[in-house]
mmCIF file of C-alpha atoms and ligand atoms in Angstrom:
data_model
loop_
_atom_site.group_PDB
_atom_site.id
_atom_site.type_symbol
_atom_site.label_atom_id
_atom_site.label_comp_id
_atom_site.label_asym_id
_atom_site.label_seq_id
_atom_site.Cartn_x
_atom_site.Cartn_y
_atom_site.Cartn_z
ATOM 1 C CA MET A 549 36.433 212.107 -15.446
ATOM 2 C CA THR A 550 36.701 215.779 -14.595
ATOM 3 C CA MET A 551 40.034 217.501 -14.256
ATOM 4 C CA SER A 552 39.410 220.951 -12.865
ATOM 5 C CA ASP A 553 41.727 223.938 -13.141
ATOM 6 C CA LYS A 554 42.635 223.305 -9.508
ATOM 7 C CA ASN A 555 44.565 220.234 -10.673
ATOM 8 C CA GLU A 556 41.961 217.964 -9.177
ATOM 9 C CA LEU A 557 40.453 214.798 -10.580
ATOM 10 C CA SER A 558 37.095 213.533 -9.474
ATOM 11 C CA GLN A 559 34.971 210.601 -10.580
ATOM 12 C CA ARG A 560 31.892 208.868 -9.268
ATOM 13 C CA PHE A 561 31.077 205.174 -9.696
ATOM 14 C CA GLU A 562 27.873 203.334 -8.906
ATOM 15 C CA ILE A 563 28.131 199.876 -7.385
ATOM 16 C CA LYS A 564 25.257 197.414 -7.474
ATOM 17 C CA GLY A 565 24.756 195.152 -4.486
ATOM 18 C CA GLY A 566 24.624 191.416 -5.193
ATOM 19 C CA ASP A 567 25.958 191.747 -8.721
ATOM 20 C CA PHE A 568 29.004 189.473 -8.680
ATOM 21 C CA SER A 569 29.277 189.515 -12.483
ATOM 22 C CA LYS A 570 30.439 193.158 -12.441
ATOM 23 C CA ALA A 571 32.253 192.937 -9.123
ATOM 24 C CA GLY A 572 35.702 194.471 -9.228
ATOM 25 C CA LYS A 573 34.983 196.534 -12.330
ATOM 26 C CA THR A 574 35.161 199.887 -10.556
ATOM 27 C CA SER A 575 38.514 199.003 -8.975
ATOM 28 C CA THR A 576 39.886 198.009 -12.375
ATOM 29 C CA ILE A 577 38.848 201.368 -13.869
ATOM 30 C CA ILE A 578 40.407 203.222 -10.927
ATOM 31 C CA LYS A 579 43.658 201.309 -11.412
ATOM 32 C CA GLU A 580 43.672 202.273 -15.103
ATOM 33 C CA ILE A 581 43.072 205.938 -14.261
ATOM 34 C CA LEU A 582 45.977 205.932 -11.800
ATOM 35 C CA GLN A 583 48.278 204.279 -14.327
ATOM 36 C CA GLU A 584 47.250 206.781 -16.964
ATOM 37 C CA ILE A 585 48.020 209.817 -14.811
ATOM 38 C CA GLY A 586 51.361 208.364 -13.736
ATOM 39 C CA ILE A 587 50.780 207.634 -10.057
ATOM 40 C CA ASP A 588 53.618 205.807 -8.296
ATOM 41 C CA SER A 589 53.235 202.011 -8.596
ATOM 42 C CA SER A 590 53.375 201.359 -4.840
ATOM 43 C CA ILE A 591 50.499 203.806 -4.387
ATOM 44 C CA ILE A 592 48.586 202.039 -7.184
ATOM 45 C CA VAL A 593 48.997 198.690 -5.400
ATOM 46 C CA ARG A 594 47.739 200.095 -2.089
ATOM 47 C CA THR A 595 44.824 201.896 -3.734
ATOM 48 C CA SER A 596 43.851 198.820 -5.755
ATOM 49 C CA ILE A 597 43.697 196.632 -2.651
ATOM 50 C CA ALA A 598 41.666 199.217 -0.745
ATOM 51 C CA SER A 599 39.239 199.984 -3.567
ATOM 52 C CA TYR A 600 38.713 196.316 -4.449
ATOM 53 C CA GLU A 601 37.976 195.278 -0.862
ATOM 54 C CA ALA A 602 35.692 198.270 -0.331
ATOM 55 C CA GLU A 603 33.866 197.656 -3.612
ATOM 56 C CA MET A 604 33.404 193.953 -2.778
ATOM 57 C CA ASN A 605 31.919 194.782 0.604
ATOM 58 C CA VAL A 606 29.258 196.895 -1.103
ATOM 59 C CA VAL A 607 28.580 194.089 -3.595
ATOM 60 C CA MET A 608 28.393 191.486 -0.825
ATOM 61 C CA TYR A 609 26.540 193.308 1.908
ATOM 62 C CA ALA A 610 24.714 196.375 0.588
ATOM 63 C CA GLN A 611 21.886 197.087 -1.846
ATOM 64 C CA ARG A 612 23.778 199.767 -3.682
ATOM 65 C CA GLY A 613 26.624 202.159 -3.198
ATOM 66 C CA VAL A 614 28.592 205.021 -4.670
ATOM 67 C CA LEU A 615 32.360 205.225 -4.765
ATOM 68 C CA THR A 616 33.831 208.672 -5.261
ATOM 69 C CA LEU A 617 37.454 208.984 -6.301
ATOM 70 C CA ASN A 618 39.122 212.313 -5.725
ATOM 71 C CA ILE A 619 42.752 213.027 -6.485
ATOM 72 C CA THR A 620 44.717 216.182 -5.712
ATOM 73 C CA PRO A 621 48.498 216.591 -5.913
ATOM 74 C CA GLN A 622 48.590 215.881 -2.157
ATOM 75 C CA LYS A 623 46.182 213.000 -1.671
ATOM 76 C CA LEU A 624 44.048 210.290 -3.138
ATOM 77 C CA TYR A 625 40.627 210.034 -1.567
ATOM 78 C CA LEU A 626 38.144 207.180 -1.862
ATOM 79 C CA LYS A 627 34.710 207.630 -0.356
ATOM 80 C CA LEU A 628 32.181 204.798 -0.299
ATOM 81 C CA GLU A 629 28.615 205.417 0.705
ATOM 82 C CA ASP A 630 26.152 202.579 0.621
ATOM 83 C CA GLU A 631 22.535 201.840 1.332
ATOM 84 C CA GLY A 632 22.248 198.585 3.188
ATOM 85 C CA PRO A 633 22.034 196.887 6.562
ATOM 86 C CA GLY A 634 24.913 198.880 7.991
ATOM 87 C CA ILE A 635 27.319 197.533 10.600
ATOM 88 C CA VAL A 636 26.068 197.207 14.168
ATOM 89 C CA ASN A 637 29.459 196.523 15.768
ATOM 90 C CA ILE A 638 32.300 198.301 13.955
ATOM 91 C CA ASP A 639 35.029 197.026 16.329
ATOM 92 C CA LEU A 640 33.938 193.454 15.649
ATOM 93 C CA ALA A 641 33.770 194.026 11.880
ATOM 94 C CA MET A 642 37.323 195.380 12.006
ATOM 95 C CA GLN A 643 38.697 192.210 13.612
ATOM 96 C CA GLU A 644 40.775 189.969 11.345
ATOM 97 C CA GLY A 645 38.780 186.840 10.567
ATOM 98 C CA PHE A 646 35.349 188.211 11.456
ATOM 99 C CA SER A 647 32.904 187.650 8.611
ATOM 100 C CA THR A 648 29.193 187.286 8.042
ATOM 101 C CA ALA A 649 29.726 186.070 4.455
ATOM 102 C CA THR A 650 27.316 183.378 3.288
ATOM 103 C CA ASP A 651 28.381 179.864 2.253
ATOM 104 C CA GLU A 652 27.803 180.913 -1.350
ATOM 105 C CA MET A 653 30.226 183.851 -0.977
ATOM 106 C CA ARG A 654 32.786 181.624 0.736
ATOM 107 C CA GLU A 655 32.598 179.200 -2.194
ATOM 108 C CA MET A 656 33.543 182.117 -4.449
ATOM 109 C CA GLY A 657 36.602 182.742 -2.283
ATOM 110 C CA PHE A 658 35.308 185.613 -0.164
ATOM 111 C CA GLY A 659 34.660 185.776 3.543
ATOM 112 C CA ALA A 660 38.127 185.526 5.082
ATOM 113 C CA GLY A 661 37.251 188.546 7.179
ATOM 114 C CA MET A 662 40.353 190.343 5.950
ATOM 115 C CA GLY A 663 38.897 193.067 3.727
ATOM 116 C CA LEU A 664 38.452 195.873 6.245
ATOM 117 C CA PRO A 665 41.745 195.165 8.098
ATOM 118 C CA ASN A 666 43.559 195.197 4.745
ATOM 119 C CA ILE A 667 41.956 198.474 3.722
ATOM 120 C CA LYS A 668 43.082 200.006 7.008
ATOM 121 C CA LYS A 669 46.645 198.688 6.560
ATOM 122 C CA ASN A 670 46.903 200.214 3.104
ATOM 123 C CA ALA A 671 45.383 203.579 3.997
ATOM 124 C CA ASP A 672 47.017 206.585 5.599
ATOM 125 C CA LYS A 673 43.632 207.592 6.952
ATOM 126 C CA PHE A 674 40.710 205.255 7.436
ATOM 127 C CA LYS A 675 37.263 206.050 8.787
ATOM 128 C CA LEU A 676 34.362 203.622 8.915
ATOM 129 C CA SER A 677 30.983 204.768 10.129
ATOM 130 C CA SER A 678 27.553 203.274 9.861
ATOM 131 C CA THR A 679 23.914 203.694 10.707
ATOM 132 C CA PRO A 680 22.413 200.245 11.224
ATOM 133 C CA GLY A 681 19.410 199.730 8.984
ATOM 134 C CA GLN A 682 20.499 202.541 6.668
ATOM 135 C CA GLY A 683 24.017 202.090 5.413
ATOM 136 C CA THR A 684 27.737 202.456 5.742
ATOM 137 C CA THR A 685 30.275 205.135 4.878
ATOM 138 C CA LEU A 686 33.967 204.464 4.418
ATOM 139 C CA ASP A 687 36.604 207.167 3.958
ATOM 140 C CA ILE A 688 40.041 206.160 2.752
ATOM 141 C CA ILE A 689 42.901 208.584 2.225
ATOM 142 C CA ILE A 690 46.262 207.736 0.705
ATOM 143 C CA CYS A 691 48.887 210.485 0.793
ATOM 144 C CA LEU A 692 50.642 211.330 -2.451
ATOM 145 C CA ASP A 693 53.169 213.850 -1.216
ATOM 146 C CA LYS A 694 56.291 212.805 0.679
ATOM 147 C CA THR A 695 55.039 213.979 4.056
ATOM 148 C CA GLY A 696 52.834 211.428 5.801
ATOM 149 C CA LYS A 697 53.634 208.687 3.303
ATOM 150 C CA LYS A 698 53.502 205.054 4.452
HETATM 151 N N1 ATP B 1409 29.411 197.857 3.496
HETATM 152 C C1 ATP B 1409 29.058 196.976 4.455
HETATM 153 N N2 ATP B 1409 27.763 196.881 4.847
HETATM 154 C C2 ATP B 1409 27.391 196.001 5.813
HETATM 155 N N3 ATP B 1409 28.257 195.187 6.444
HETATM 156 C C3 ATP B 1409 29.552 195.241 6.094
HETATM 157 C C4 ATP B 1409 30.023 196.135 5.077
HETATM 158 N N4 ATP B 1409 31.360 195.973 4.967
HETATM 159 C C5 ATP B 1409 31.701 195.038 5.854
HETATM 160 N N5 ATP B 1409 30.622 194.582 6.541
HETATM 161 C C6 ATP B 1409 30.627 193.582 7.646
HETATM 162 O O1 ATP B 1409 31.929 193.502 8.193
HETATM 163 C C7 ATP B 1409 32.415 192.160 8.079
HETATM 164 C C8 ATP B 1409 33.921 192.183 7.862
HETATM 165 O O2 ATP B 1409 34.218 192.746 6.581
HETATM 166 P P1 ATP B 1409 35.572 192.354 5.853
HETATM 167 O O3 ATP B 1409 35.633 193.019 4.550
HETATM 168 O O4 ATP B 1409 36.721 192.598 6.794
HETATM 169 O O5 ATP B 1409 35.471 190.766 5.691
HETATM 170 P P2 ATP B 1409 34.544 189.915 4.698
HETATM 171 O O6 ATP B 1409 33.973 190.793 3.641
HETATM 172 O O7 ATP B 1409 33.580 189.175 5.528
HETATM 173 O O8 ATP B 1409 35.589 188.900 4.063
HETATM 174 P P3 ATP B 1409 36.710 189.261 2.959
HETATM 175 O O9 ATP B 1409 36.738 190.748 2.789
HETATM 176 O O10 ATP B 1409 38.003 188.740 3.517
HETATM 177 O O11 ATP B 1409 36.271 188.558 1.710
HETATM 178 C C9 ATP B 1409 31.602 191.538 6.963
HETATM 179 O O12 ATP B 1409 31.542 190.145 7.034
HETATM 180 C C10 ATP B 1409 30.227 192.193 7.182
HETATM 181 O O13 ATP B 1409 29.551 191.563 8.246
HETATM 182 MG MG1 MG B 1410 35.212 192.133 2.608
#
């Protein structure tokens, strides 16, 4: 963790695709960081949902990914960049209930097709972009100051 003199915290996490044994670990660490620095509990809940769903999508669909957490006094920023198949139809992927999860994933309780819609609901700013065949980038911003708060 680096806390610069600009009052900014930044940390980078690597996520391994297909590794369900470590799945959710990054989100747990992020939650602990937020608790430690005294972030409001409603913000912690929203961030935990968003980071968990985003992390799981990398585990389920990509080869590998990097999650970058950045916190300033004004906003909490999660950026996920992965190397993987990408998403051909973003509008379809955003629909509640749409999922390409395998039977194996569904047996583990995933694949409701609710991850991306839930991330969007919990974010103040949400941007999903992808290059099919290369990978996917997801930007999530949650406001920490009173203005623009959900
Ligand atoms: N990082 C990603 N790379 C490639 N495809 C993705 C990625 N994230 C999501 N998708 C695609 O978008 C679909 C919808 O994702 P979403 O998270 O909403 O649902 P899900 O992962 O299928 O199910 P749930 O999140 O409810 O367990 C996925 O089934 C997958 O096809
Ligand atoms: Mg998902």
